[in-house]
Coordinates of C-alpha atoms and ligand atoms in Angstrom, one line a residue:
M1255 CA -4.5 2.7 -11.5
K1256 CA -6.3 -0.4 -10.2
I1257 CA -4.3 -3.1 -8.3
L1258 CA -5.8 -6.6 -8.2
T1259 CA -5.3 -9.3 -5.6
S1260 CA -5.0 -12.9 -6.8
S1261 CA -8.8 -13.5 -6.2
A1262 CA -9.7 -10.2 -8.0
M1263 CA -7.4 -11.3 -10.8
K1264 CA -9.4 -14.5 -11.2
I1265 CA -12.6 -12.5 -11.5
A1266 CA -10.9 -10.3 -14.2
E1267 CA -9.9 -13.5 -16.0
S1268 CA -13.4 -15.0 -15.9
I1269 CA -15.0 -11.8 -17.1
A1270 CA -12.5 -11.8 -20.1
V1271 CA -13.5 -15.5 -20.8
E1272 CA -17.2 -14.6 -20.6
K1273 CA -16.7 -11.9 -23.1
G1274 CA -15.2 -14.3 -25.6
S1275 CA -11.5 -14.7 -24.7
S1276 CA -10.3 -18.1 -23.4
Y1277 CA -7.9 -19.1 -20.6
M1278 CA -5.6 -20.4 -23.3
E1279 CA -5.6 -17.1 -25.2
L1280 CA -4.8 -15.2 -22.0
M1281 CA -1.8 -17.4 -21.4
E1282 CA -0.7 -17.0 -25.0
Q1283 CA -0.8 -13.2 -24.6
A1284 CA 1.1 -13.4 -21.3
G1285 CA 3.8 -15.6 -22.8
K1286 CA 4.0 -13.7 -26.1
G1287 CA 4.1 -10.3 -24.3
T1288 CA 6.9 -11.7 -22.1
A1289 CA 8.9 -12.9 -25.1
D1290 CA 8.4 -9.5 -26.9
R1291 CA 9.8 -7.6 -23.9
I1292 CA 12.8 -10.0 -23.6
L1293 CA 13.5 -9.5 -27.3
G1294 CA 13.4 -5.8 -26.7
L1295 CA 16.1 -6.3 -24.0
A1296 CA 18.5 -8.5 -25.8
D1297 CA 19.2 -10.3 -29.1
V1298 CA 18.6 -13.9 -27.9
S1299 CA 19.7 -15.6 -31.2
G1300 CA 22.1 -18.3 -30.2
R1301 CA 22.0 -17.3 -26.6
Q1302 CA 21.1 -19.5 -23.6
V1303 CA 17.6 -19.0 -22.1
A1304 CA 16.7 -21.0 -19.1
V1305 CA 13.1 -21.3 -18.0
L1306 CA 12.5 -22.3 -14.3
C1307 CA 9.1 -23.9 -14.8
G1308 CA 6.5 -24.6 -12.0
K1309 CA 3.5 -26.8 -12.2
G1310 CA 0.8 -24.1 -12.4
N1311 CA -0.2 -21.5 -15.0
N1312 CA 2.8 -19.4 -14.2
G1313 CA 4.9 -22.2 -15.6
G1314 CA 2.5 -22.3 -18.6
D1315 CA 3.3 -18.6 -19.3
G1316 CA 7.0 -19.5 -19.2
L1317 CA 6.5 -22.3 -21.7
V1318 CA 4.7 -20.0 -24.1
A1319 CA 7.5 -17.4 -23.8
A1320 CA 10.0 -20.2 -24.4
R1321 CA 8.2 -21.1 -27.7
Y1322 CA 8.4 -17.5 -29.0
L1323 CA 12.1 -17.2 -27.9
A1324 CA 12.9 -20.5 -29.5
E1325 CA 11.4 -19.2 -32.8
A1326 CA 13.7 -16.1 -32.4
G1327 CA 16.7 -18.5 -32.3
A1328 CA 17.3 -18.8 -28.5
E1329 CA 18.8 -22.0 -27.1
I1330 CA 16.1 -23.0 -24.6
T1331 CA 16.5 -25.1 -21.5
V1332 CA 13.3 -25.8 -19.5
I1333 CA 14.0 -26.8 -15.9
F1334 CA 11.0 -28.5 -14.3
V1335 CA 11.3 -27.3 -10.7
M1336 CA 8.2 -28.8 -9.2
G1337 CA 7.8 -31.9 -11.2
R1338 CA 6.3 -32.6 -14.6
E1339 CA 2.7 -33.0 -13.7
L1340 CA 1.6 -29.6 -15.0
S1341 CA -1.8 -27.8 -15.0
A1342 CA -3.9 -28.5 -18.1
L1343 CA -3.1 -25.2 -19.7
A1344 CA 0.6 -25.5 -19.0
R1345 CA 0.5 -29.1 -20.3
A1346 CA -1.0 -28.0 -23.6
N1347 CA 1.8 -25.5 -24.0
L1348 CA 4.4 -28.0 -23.1
Y1349 CA 3.1 -30.2 -25.9
E1350 CA 3.5 -27.4 -28.3
L1351 CA 7.1 -26.7 -27.1
E1352 CA 8.1 -30.3 -27.3
K1353 CA 7.7 -30.0 -31.1
R1354 CA 10.6 -27.5 -31.1
R1355 CA 14.3 -28.1 -30.6
V1356 CA 14.3 -27.4 -26.8
H1357 CA 16.3 -29.0 -24.0
F1358 CA 14.2 -30.3 -21.0
L1359 CA 15.8 -31.0 -17.7
E1360 CA 13.5 -33.5 -16.0
P1361 CA 12.8 -33.3 -12.2
D1362 CA 15.1 -36.2 -11.6
A1363 CA 18.0 -34.7 -13.5
P1364 CA 21.1 -34.3 -11.3
L1365 CA 21.2 -31.1 -9.4
T1366 CA 24.6 -30.3 -10.9
R1367 CA 23.1 -30.2 -14.4
R1368 CA 20.3 -27.9 -13.4
L1369 CA 22.7 -25.6 -11.6
E1370 CA 25.0 -25.6 -14.7
A1371 CA 22.0 -24.7 -16.9
I1372 CA 21.3 -21.7 -14.6
R1373 CA 24.9 -20.7 -14.4
K1374 CA 25.5 -20.6 -18.2
S1375 CA 22.2 -18.9 -19.0
D1376 CA 22.1 -15.4 -20.6
V1377 CA 18.4 -14.9 -19.8
L1378 CA 16.7 -16.7 -16.9
I1379 CA 12.9 -16.8 -16.8
D1380 CA 11.4 -17.3 -13.4
A1381 CA 8.1 -19.1 -14.0
V1382 CA 7.9 -21.3 -10.9
F1383 CA 5.1 -19.5 -8.9
G1384 CA 2.9 -16.6 -9.7
T1385 CA -0.3 -15.4 -8.1
G1386 CA -1.0 -18.9 -6.7
F1387 CA 1.9 -18.9 -4.3
S1388 CA 1.7 -18.6 -0.5
G1389 CA 3.8 -19.8 2.4
E1390 CA 7.4 -21.0 2.1
L1391 CA 9.4 -21.9 -1.0
P1392 CA 9.7 -25.7 -1.3
A1393 CA 13.1 -27.2 -1.0
A1394 CA 13.2 -28.1 -4.7
C1395 CA 13.0 -24.4 -5.5
K1396 CA 15.3 -23.2 -2.8
E1397 CA 18.1 -25.4 -4.0
L1398 CA 18.0 -23.5 -7.3
A1399 CA 17.3 -20.1 -5.9
E1400 CA 20.8 -19.3 -4.8
A1401 CA 22.3 -20.2 -8.1
A1402 CA 19.7 -18.1 -9.9
N1403 CA 20.3 -15.1 -7.6
N1404 CA 24.0 -15.4 -8.2
S1405 CA 23.8 -15.9 -12.0
R1406 CA 24.9 -13.2 -14.4
A1407 CA 21.8 -13.7 -16.5
I1408 CA 19.1 -11.1 -17.1
K1409 CA 16.5 -12.4 -14.6
V1410 CA 12.9 -12.0 -15.6
A1411 CA 10.1 -12.9 -13.2
L1412 CA 6.7 -13.7 -14.6
D1413 CA 3.9 -12.0 -12.6
V1414 CA 5.8 -12.0 -9.4
P1415 CA 9.3 -13.3 -8.4
S1416 CA 8.8 -16.8 -7.1
G1417 CA 8.7 -16.8 -3.3
I1418 CA 6.5 -13.7 -2.9
D1419 CA 2.9 -13.9 -1.9
C1420 CA 1.3 -11.5 -4.3
D1421 CA -1.4 -10.3 -2.0
T1422 CA 0.6 -9.7 1.2
G1423 CA 4.1 -9.0 -0.2
L1424 CA 5.5 -11.6 2.2
A1425 CA 8.7 -12.9 0.7
D1426 CA 10.5 -16.2 1.5
K1427 CA 14.2 -15.3 2.3
D1428 CA 15.2 -17.4 -0.8
T1429 CA 12.9 -15.5 -3.2
L1430 CA 14.3 -15.3 -6.7
R1431 CA 15.4 -11.6 -7.2
A1432 CA 14.4 -10.3 -10.5
D1433 CA 15.9 -7.6 -12.7
Y1434 CA 12.5 -7.3 -14.4
T1435 CA 9.1 -8.4 -13.4
Y1436 CA 6.5 -8.7 -16.1
T1437 CA 3.0 -8.7 -14.7
F1438 CA -0.2 -9.5 -16.5
A1439 CA -3.3 -7.3 -16.9
A1440 CA -2.9 -5.4 -13.6
L1441 CA -0.4 -4.7 -10.9
K1442 CA -0.8 -6.9 -7.8
P1443 CA -0.3 -5.6 -4.2
A1444 CA 3.3 -7.1 -4.1
H1445 CA 4.3 -4.7 -6.9
V1446 CA 3.5 -1.8 -4.6
L1447 CA 4.2 -3.1 -1.0
K1448 CA 7.5 -2.0 0.2
A1449 CA 8.4 -5.5 1.6
S1450 CA 8.4 -7.1 -1.8
L1451 CA 9.0 -4.1 -4.2
P1452 CA 12.8 -4.3 -4.0
L1453 CA 12.8 -7.9 -5.1
C1454 CA 10.9 -7.2 -8.3
G1455 CA 13.4 -5.1 -10.2
K1456 CA 11.8 -3.0 -12.9
I1457 CA 8.1 -3.8 -13.1
E1458 CA 6.3 -3.7 -16.4
L1459 CA 2.7 -4.3 -17.1
I1460 CA 1.8 -6.6 -20.0
D1461 CA -1.6 -6.3 -21.7
I1462 CA -3.2 -9.8 -22.2
G1463 CA -6.3 -8.5 -23.8
I1464 CA -8.4 -7.6 -20.7
P1465 CA -9.7 -4.0 -21.3
A1466 CA -8.6 -1.4 -18.7
A1467 CA -12.3 -0.5 -18.2
D1468 CA -13.1 -4.1 -17.2
I1469 CA -10.2 -4.0 -14.7
A1470 CA -11.3 -0.7 -13.3
A1471 CA -14.8 -2.1 -12.8
I1472 CA -13.7 -5.1 -10.6
P1473 CA -15.4 -4.3 -7.3
D1474 CA -12.5 -5.7 -5.2
G1475 CA -9.9 -3.6 -7.0
I1476 CA -7.5 -1.4 -5.0
T1477 CA -6.7 2.1 -6.3
L1478 CA -3.1 3.1 -6.2
L1479 CA -2.9 6.8 -5.1
S1480 CA -1.5 9.1 -7.7
A1481 CA -0.6 12.8 -7.8
E1482 CA -3.5 13.4 -10.2
T1483 CA -6.1 11.7 -7.9
A1484 CA -4.7 13.5 -4.9
A1485 CA -4.7 16.9 -6.6
G1486 CA -8.3 16.4 -7.6
C1487 CA -9.2 15.9 -3.9
I1488 CA -7.7 19.1 -2.6
P1489 CA -10.5 21.7 -1.9
K1490 CA -10.5 24.6 -4.3
R1491 CA -9.9 28.3 -3.3
Q1492 CA -11.7 31.4 -4.7
E1493 CA -10.1 34.8 -4.9
D1494 CA -13.3 36.4 -3.6
S1495 CA -13.2 34.7 -0.2
N1496 CA -12.4 35.1 3.5
K1497 CA -11.1 32.9 6.3
G1498 CA -14.6 31.8 7.1
D1499 CA -14.8 30.1 3.7
Y1500 CA -12.0 27.7 4.6
G1501 CA -13.2 26.1 7.7
K1502 CA -12.6 26.2 11.4
L1503 CA -10.6 23.2 12.8
L1504 CA -10.8 22.4 16.5
N1505 CA -7.7 20.5 17.5
V1506 CA -8.2 18.7 20.8
G1507 CA -5.1 17.2 22.3
G1508 CA -1.9 17.6 24.3
C1509 CA -0.9 16.8 27.8
V1510 CA 1.9 18.2 29.9
H1511 CA 4.4 15.6 28.9
M1512 CA 3.5 15.6 25.2
T1513 CA 3.3 19.1 23.9
G1514 CA 4.8 18.7 20.4
A1515 CA 2.1 16.6 18.9
V1516 CA -0.6 19.3 18.8
I1517 CA 2.0 21.8 17.5
L1518 CA 2.8 19.5 14.6
S1519 CA -0.8 18.8 13.7
T1520 CA -1.8 22.4 14.0
L1521 CA 1.1 23.6 11.8
S1522 CA 0.5 21.0 9.1
A1523 CA -3.3 21.8 9.1
M1524 CA -2.5 25.5 8.6
R1525 CA 0.0 24.7 5.8
C1526 CA -2.9 22.9 4.0
G1527 CA -5.2 25.9 3.7
V1528 CA -7.7 25.8 6.7
G1529 CA -9.1 29.2 7.6
L1530 CA -8.7 28.9 11.4
V1531 CA -7.3 26.4 13.9
K1532 CA -8.3 26.5 17.5
V1533 CA -6.1 24.4 19.8
A1534 CA -8.1 23.0 22.8
A1535 CA -5.4 21.8 25.3
P1536 CA -4.3 22.1 28.9
Q1537 CA -2.9 25.6 29.7
P1538 CA 0.8 24.5 30.0
V1539 CA 0.5 22.9 26.5
L1540 CA -0.9 26.1 25.1
S1541 CA 2.2 28.1 26.3
A1542 CA 4.4 25.7 24.2
V1543 CA 2.0 26.1 21.3
A1544 CA 2.1 29.9 21.5
S1545 CA 5.9 29.9 21.5
H1546 CA 5.9 28.0 18.2
I1547 CA 2.8 29.2 16.3
L1548 CA 1.6 32.7 15.8
E1549 CA -1.5 32.0 13.7
C1550 CA -3.7 29.7 15.7
I1551 CA -6.2 30.5 18.5
Y1552 CA -6.6 28.8 21.9
S1553 CA -9.1 27.3 24.2
P1554 CA -7.3 26.6 27.5
L1555 CA -8.8 23.6 29.2
P1556 CA -8.4 22.5 32.9
V1557 CA -5.6 20.1 33.6
S1558 CA -6.2 16.7 35.4
E1559 CA -3.8 15.4 38.1
S1560 CA -2.0 13.3 35.5
G1561 CA -1.4 16.3 33.3
S1562 CA -4.0 15.6 30.6
I1563 CA -7.2 17.5 29.8
S1564 CA -9.5 17.2 32.8
I1565 CA -13.1 16.0 32.4
D1566 CA -14.0 19.3 34.1
G1567 CA -13.4 20.9 30.7
V1568 CA -16.3 19.0 29.1
E1569 CA -18.7 22.0 29.1
Q1570 CA -16.1 24.3 27.5
L1571 CA -15.3 21.6 24.9
R1572 CA -19.0 21.4 24.0
T1573 CA -19.1 25.1 23.3
E1574 CA -16.0 24.9 21.2
M1575 CA -17.5 22.0 19.2
G1576 CA -20.3 24.3 18.2
W1577 CA -17.8 26.7 16.7
A1578 CA -15.9 24.2 14.5
T1579 CA -16.5 22.9 11.0
A1580 CA -14.3 19.9 11.7
G1581 CA -12.4 18.3 14.6
L1582 CA -9.2 16.5 15.3
I1583 CA -8.8 14.6 18.6
G1584 CA -5.9 12.6 19.9
C1585 CA -2.5 14.1 19.2
G1586 CA -0.5 13.9 22.4
L1587 CA -3.8 13.5 24.3
S1588 CA -2.6 10.6 26.7
V1589 CA -4.9 7.8 27.8
C1590 CA -6.6 8.1 31.2
D1591 CA -10.2 8.0 32.6
D1592 CA -10.7 11.7 31.9
T1593 CA -9.5 11.5 28.3
R1594 CA -11.5 8.3 27.6
L1595 CA -14.7 10.1 28.8
L1596 CA -13.8 13.2 26.7
V1597 CA -13.2 11.2 23.6
E1598 CA -16.5 9.4 23.9
E1599 CA -18.2 12.8 24.5
V1600 CA -16.7 14.3 21.4
I1601 CA -17.6 11.3 19.2
S1602 CA -21.2 11.2 20.4
S1603 CA -22.0 14.9 20.5
F1604 CA -19.8 16.6 17.8
G1605 CA -22.0 17.1 14.8
R1606 CA -19.1 17.8 12.4
P1607 CA -16.6 15.6 10.6
L1608 CA -13.9 14.3 12.9
V1609 CA -10.4 12.8 12.7
I1610 CA -9.4 10.5 15.5
D1611 CA -5.7 9.9 15.8
A1612 CA -3.2 8.4 18.2
D1613 CA -4.3 8.5 21.9
G1614 CA -7.8 9.4 20.7
L1615 CA -7.8 5.9 19.2
N1616 CA -6.2 4.3 22.2
C1617 CA -9.1 5.8 24.2
V1618 CA -11.6 4.2 21.8
A1619 CA -9.8 0.8 21.8
E1620 CA -11.6 -0.7 24.8
N1621 CA -14.9 0.0 23.2
P1622 CA -14.7 0.7 19.5
A1623 CA -18.5 0.4 19.3
M1624 CA -18.6 4.0 20.5
L1625 CA -17.6 5.0 17.0
R1626 CA -21.2 4.1 15.9
K1627 CA -22.5 6.9 18.1
A1628 CA -20.9 9.6 15.8
L1629 CA -23.3 12.1 14.4
A1630 CA -21.1 13.0 11.4
P1631 CA -18.4 11.2 9.4
V1632 CA -15.3 10.0 11.2
I1633 CA -11.8 9.3 9.9
I1634 CA -9.6 7.1 12.0
T1635 CA -5.8 7.1 11.4
P1636 CA -4.3 4.2 13.3
H1637 CA -0.9 2.8 12.6
I1638 CA -0.7 -1.0 12.6
K1639 CA -0.2 -1.3 16.4
E1640 CA -3.1 1.0 17.1
M1641 CA -5.2 -1.0 14.7
S1642 CA -4.2 -4.1 16.7
R1643 CA -5.5 -2.5 19.8
L1644 CA -8.7 -1.5 18.1
T1645 CA -9.4 -4.9 16.6
G1646 CA -7.7 -7.4 19.0
L1647 CA -5.9 -8.8 15.9
S1648 CA -2.1 -9.4 16.0
V1649 CA 0.2 -7.0 14.1
E1650 CA 1.2 -9.9 11.9
I1651 CA -2.4 -10.6 10.9
I1652 CA -3.1 -7.0 10.2
K1653 CA 0.0 -6.7 8.0
N1654 CA -0.9 -9.8 6.0
R1655 CA -4.5 -9.0 5.6
R1656 CA -4.4 -5.2 5.6
F1657 CA -7.0 -4.7 2.9
D1658 CA -9.6 -6.9 4.5
V1659 CA -8.9 -5.7 8.1
A1660 CA -9.2 -2.0 7.1
A1661 CA -12.3 -2.6 4.9
Q1662 CA -14.1 -4.8 7.5
F1663 CA -13.4 -2.2 10.3
A1664 CA -14.6 0.6 8.0
E1665 CA -17.8 -1.3 7.2
K1666 CA -18.5 -2.5 10.7
Y1667 CA -18.2 0.9 12.4
G1668 CA -19.1 3.2 9.5
V1669 CA -15.8 5.1 9.5
T1670 CA -13.1 5.9 7.0
V1671 CA -10.0 4.0 7.9
V1672 CA -6.5 5.3 7.2
L1673 CA -4.3 2.3 8.2
K1674 CA -0.8 3.8 8.4
D1675 CA 2.3 1.8 7.5
S1676 CA 5.1 2.0 5.0
N1677 CA 2.3 1.6 2.5
T1678 CA -0.8 3.3 3.9
V1679 CA -4.2 1.8 3.1
I1680 CA -7.5 3.8 3.0
A1681 CA -10.8 2.0 3.3
T1682 CA -14.3 3.5 3.2
P1683 CA -17.5 2.0 4.8
K1684 CA -18.5 1.1 1.2
R1685 CA -15.4 -1.0 0.8
E1686 CA -13.6 1.3 -1.5
L1687 CA -9.9 0.6 -1.1
F1688 CA -6.8 2.7 -1.8
I1689 CA -3.1 2.1 -1.3
N1690 CA -0.2 4.6 -1.2
G1691 CA 3.1 3.8 -2.8
N1692 CA 5.2 6.9 -2.0
G1693 CA 6.9 7.9 1.3
N1694 CA 10.1 6.6 2.8
S1695 CA 11.7 5.3 6.0
G1696 CA 12.4 8.9 7.1
L1697 CA 8.7 9.1 8.0
A1698 CA 9.2 6.3 10.5
K1699 CA 9.8 8.8 13.4
G1700 CA 7.7 10.1 16.2
G1701 CA 5.6 13.0 15.1
S1702 CA 5.0 12.0 11.5
G1703 CA 1.5 10.7 12.2
D1704 CA 0.6 14.0 13.9
V1705 CA 1.6 15.8 10.7
L1706 CA -0.6 13.5 8.7
A1707 CA -3.6 13.9 11.1
G1708 CA -3.3 17.7 10.7
V1709 CA -3.2 17.6 6.9
I1710 CA -6.3 15.3 6.7
A1711 CA -8.2 17.4 9.3
S1712 CA -7.4 20.6 7.4
F1713 CA -8.9 19.3 4.2
L1714 CA -11.9 18.0 6.1
A1715 CA -12.5 21.4 7.7
Q1716 CA -12.4 23.0 4.3
G1717 CA -15.3 20.8 3.2
A1718 CA -13.6 17.8 1.5
S1719 CA -15.4 14.5 1.8
P1720 CA -13.8 12.1 4.3
L1721 CA -12.5 10.0 1.4
A1722 CA -11.1 13.0 -0.5
A1723 CA -9.5 14.4 2.7
A1724 CA -7.9 11.0 3.3
V1725 CA -6.7 10.5 -0.3
A1726 CA -5.3 14.0 -0.6
G1727 CA -3.8 13.9 2.9
V1728 CA -2.1 10.5 2.7
F1729 CA -0.5 11.3 -0.7
L1730 CA 0.6 14.8 0.1
H1731 CA 2.1 13.8 3.4
A1732 CA 4.1 11.0 1.9
E1733 CA 5.2 13.2 -1.0
A1734 CA 6.3 15.9 1.4
G1735 CA 8.2 13.2 3.2
D1736 CA 9.9 12.2 0.0
M1737 CA 10.8 15.8 -0.7
A1738 CA 12.2 16.2 2.9
A1739 CA 14.3 13.0 2.4
Q1740 CA 15.7 14.5 -0.8
T1741 CA 17.0 17.5 1.0
F1742 CA 17.9 16.1 4.4
T1743 CA 18.2 12.2 3.9
P1744 CA 15.8 9.8 5.5
Y1745 CA 18.1 9.8 8.6
A1746 CA 18.1 13.5 9.3
M1747 CA 14.7 14.6 8.2
L1748 CA 12.2 15.5 10.9
P1749 CA 8.4 15.7 10.9
S1750 CA 8.9 19.5 11.0
D1751 CA 10.8 19.2 7.7
V1752 CA 7.8 17.3 6.3
I1753 CA 5.6 20.3 7.2
E1754 CA 8.1 22.7 5.6
S1755 CA 7.9 20.7 2.4
I1756 CA 4.1 20.8 2.2
P1757 CA 4.1 24.2 0.4
F1758 CA 6.4 22.9 -2.4
V1759 CA 4.5 19.7 -2.9
L1760 CA 1.2 21.7 -3.0
K1761 CA 2.8 23.9 -5.7
Q1762 CA 3.6 20.8 -7.8
L1763 CA 0.2 19.3 -7.3
L1764 CA -2.0 22.3 -7.9
Ligands
NAX1320 N1 -5.2 -14.9 -13.9 C1 -5.0 -14.6 -15.2 O1 -5.7 -13.9 -15.8 C2 -3.9 -15.2 -15.9 C3 -2.9 -16.0 -15.1 N2 -1.8 -16.4 -15.7 C4 -0.8 -17.0 -14.9 O2 -1.2 -17.9 -14.0 C5 -0.6 -17.7 -12.8 C6 -1.4 -18.2 -11.7 O3 -1.5 -19.6 -12.0 P1 -1.9 -20.7 -10.9 O4 -3.2 -20.3 -10.2 O5 -1.9 -22.0 -11.6 O6 -0.8 -20.5 -9.8 P2 0.8 -20.6 -9.9 O7 1.3 -21.0 -11.2 O8 1.3 -19.4 -9.2 O9 1.2 -21.9 -9.0 C7 0.3 -22.4 -8.1 C8 0.7 -23.8 -7.7 O10 1.7 -23.7 -6.8 C9 1.3 -24.4 -5.6 N3 1.8 -23.7 -4.5 C10 1.4 -22.5 -3.9 N4 2.2 -22.2 -2.8 C11 3.1 -23.2 -2.7 C12 4.2 -23.5 -1.8 N5 4.4 -22.6 -0.8 N6 4.9 -24.6 -2.0 C13 4.6 -25.5 -3.0 N7 3.6 -25.3 -3.9 C14 2.9 -24.2 -3.7 C15 -0.3 -24.4 -5.7 O11 -0.8 -25.5 -4.9 C16 -0.5 -24.6 -7.2 O12 -0.4 -25.9 -7.5 C17 -0.4 -16.2 -12.8 O13 0.6 -15.7 -11.9 C18 0.0 -15.9 -14.2 O14 1.4 -16.1 -14.3 C19 -1.5 -16.1 -17.1 O15 -1.6 -17.4 -17.8 C20 -2.3 -15.1 -17.8 C21 -3.7 -15.0 -17.3
ADP1321 N1 8.9 3.2 6.1 C1 8.0 4.1 5.8 N2 7.7 4.5 4.5 C2 6.7 5.4 4.2 N3 5.9 6.0 5.2 C3 6.2 5.6 6.5 C4 7.2 4.7 6.8 N4 7.1 4.6 8.2 C5 6.2 5.4 8.6 N5 5.6 6.1 7.6 C6 4.4 7.0 7.7 O1 4.7 7.9 8.7 C7 3.6 8.1 9.6 C8 3.9 7.6 11.0 O2 2.8 7.7 11.8 P1 2.7 7.3 13.3 O3 3.4 5.9 13.5 O4 1.4 7.4 13.8 O5 3.7 8.4 13.9 P2 3.5 9.2 15.3 O6 2.4 8.6 16.1 O7 4.8 9.0 16.0 O8 3.3 10.6 14.9 C9 2.4 7.4 8.9 O9 1.8 8.3 8.0 C10 3.2 6.3 8.0 O10 2.4 6.0 6.9
K1322 K1 7.2 -16.1 -11.1

């Protein structure tokens, strides 16, 4: 399914108009679709319906809905929240509504009357702000928000609850909390992002006459990952095969004070079907790996004074790189002069697809241009803080502009970016964008990222394209996280439980 930002939505709208629709017709469909859904929820005849009406086209949608609900016998009160100087389209629909028996509360009506109208409403339509909103709710809206949030009415938000920025999911603390959000033509990022999702209630998509094929073709659209898409990206297996057919993954990482990370990434890689995993790590790390995993093989590397892989191991690493069909570098690696040099060496001389995670990325952060030296495709898997180190942008900017930041980095350095967060975003060098909706707070624990890196690297080693490996990996990892949370709760689940859930999720997906 395609998700459209506010600017992509404008493109969809203009394409629809070029093809013979009109802005007026789109608004009519949005308002009528809303009224139809409300009529499906409740018999409004003789009941109180309050419309909180803004100045823009979101308000216009509310006025169209009010007209249809008035025809169905509802007692309508329109409350002008932001004044009465409406957009041209909204004004035209206000003119139509004025011909009906509808009560209007002017902007200068006493606050008590407006609060009373909200209090006694059976259905409350939030049509103050839609895709045009950003920043903070103005005082005129805030003074009504509390009453709206406390009202017993069925609360229906049009497009997005007012107070939410539809592209970033940033929500004003006084955002109107909806029971239902009816959104038009396509979902917006705020309907998926976990910051805003809980404020939307039940989200329903209303067709306003823009064909799905036109929405799918909008270049700036963002694809929401689904089980079906992920399943299609998992490499196939043949009965007539041997371990050599499923790839050889070289997992470079570990240092004496972080031994668990390579264990987690190796186990998750093996659970996802790779033929062989070789762990290249300092000897003390390999002892820990050996006590946990029976199925992988080892390449013991010399240890530096700080306990990480020493640069003296570079020749041995070159040989191992010749063996592998894909690589993973960074889990528990640590950051020091030796590992920085090693990471640069692996990027510039490894001729196979490579996943760079965690400290691998922290080693790159001072000079991300080294990514351009890669001889084969690279996937980077930064969380927001690591992306901040890589780009020099603040965590806040990255969170608010996650799609652009990921897409620009992918384009600039020619890598596939898996920008991890409560909603992980995938961006390719060709600006294809994906977002993940599943997963839960139980994944917000040290080690979850290592599990994801192993899953993606496993698919890559089996021959999946970087995009397919990222799509399958991100979805499967989050789904395994959801399964682990079902069994253990988000509090108690561990990254190891996520690995244990992978087989069951694979069974469902395949
Ligand atoms: N794009 C489309 O295809 C369609 C859009 N429609 C509706 O149109 C809406 C978008 O309409 P608009 O672009 O007019 O935008 P909105 O109706 O969301 O409101 C934008 C207005 O609010 C102001 N504003 C934004 N942030 C503010 C803040 N923090 N404080 C005070 N004022 C603020 C803007 O300056 C602008 O005047 C959609 O959400 C949807 O409801 C529908 O009519 C159906 C078709
Ligand atoms: N609240 C959340 N909801 C869904 N997924 C989450 C949440 N918090 C973290 N995750 C996921 O868990 C993983 C955490 O990765 P990361 O922070 O790199 O962990 P670590 O480096 O400790 O292994 C990422 O895949 C991220 O998308
Ligand atoms: K709204």
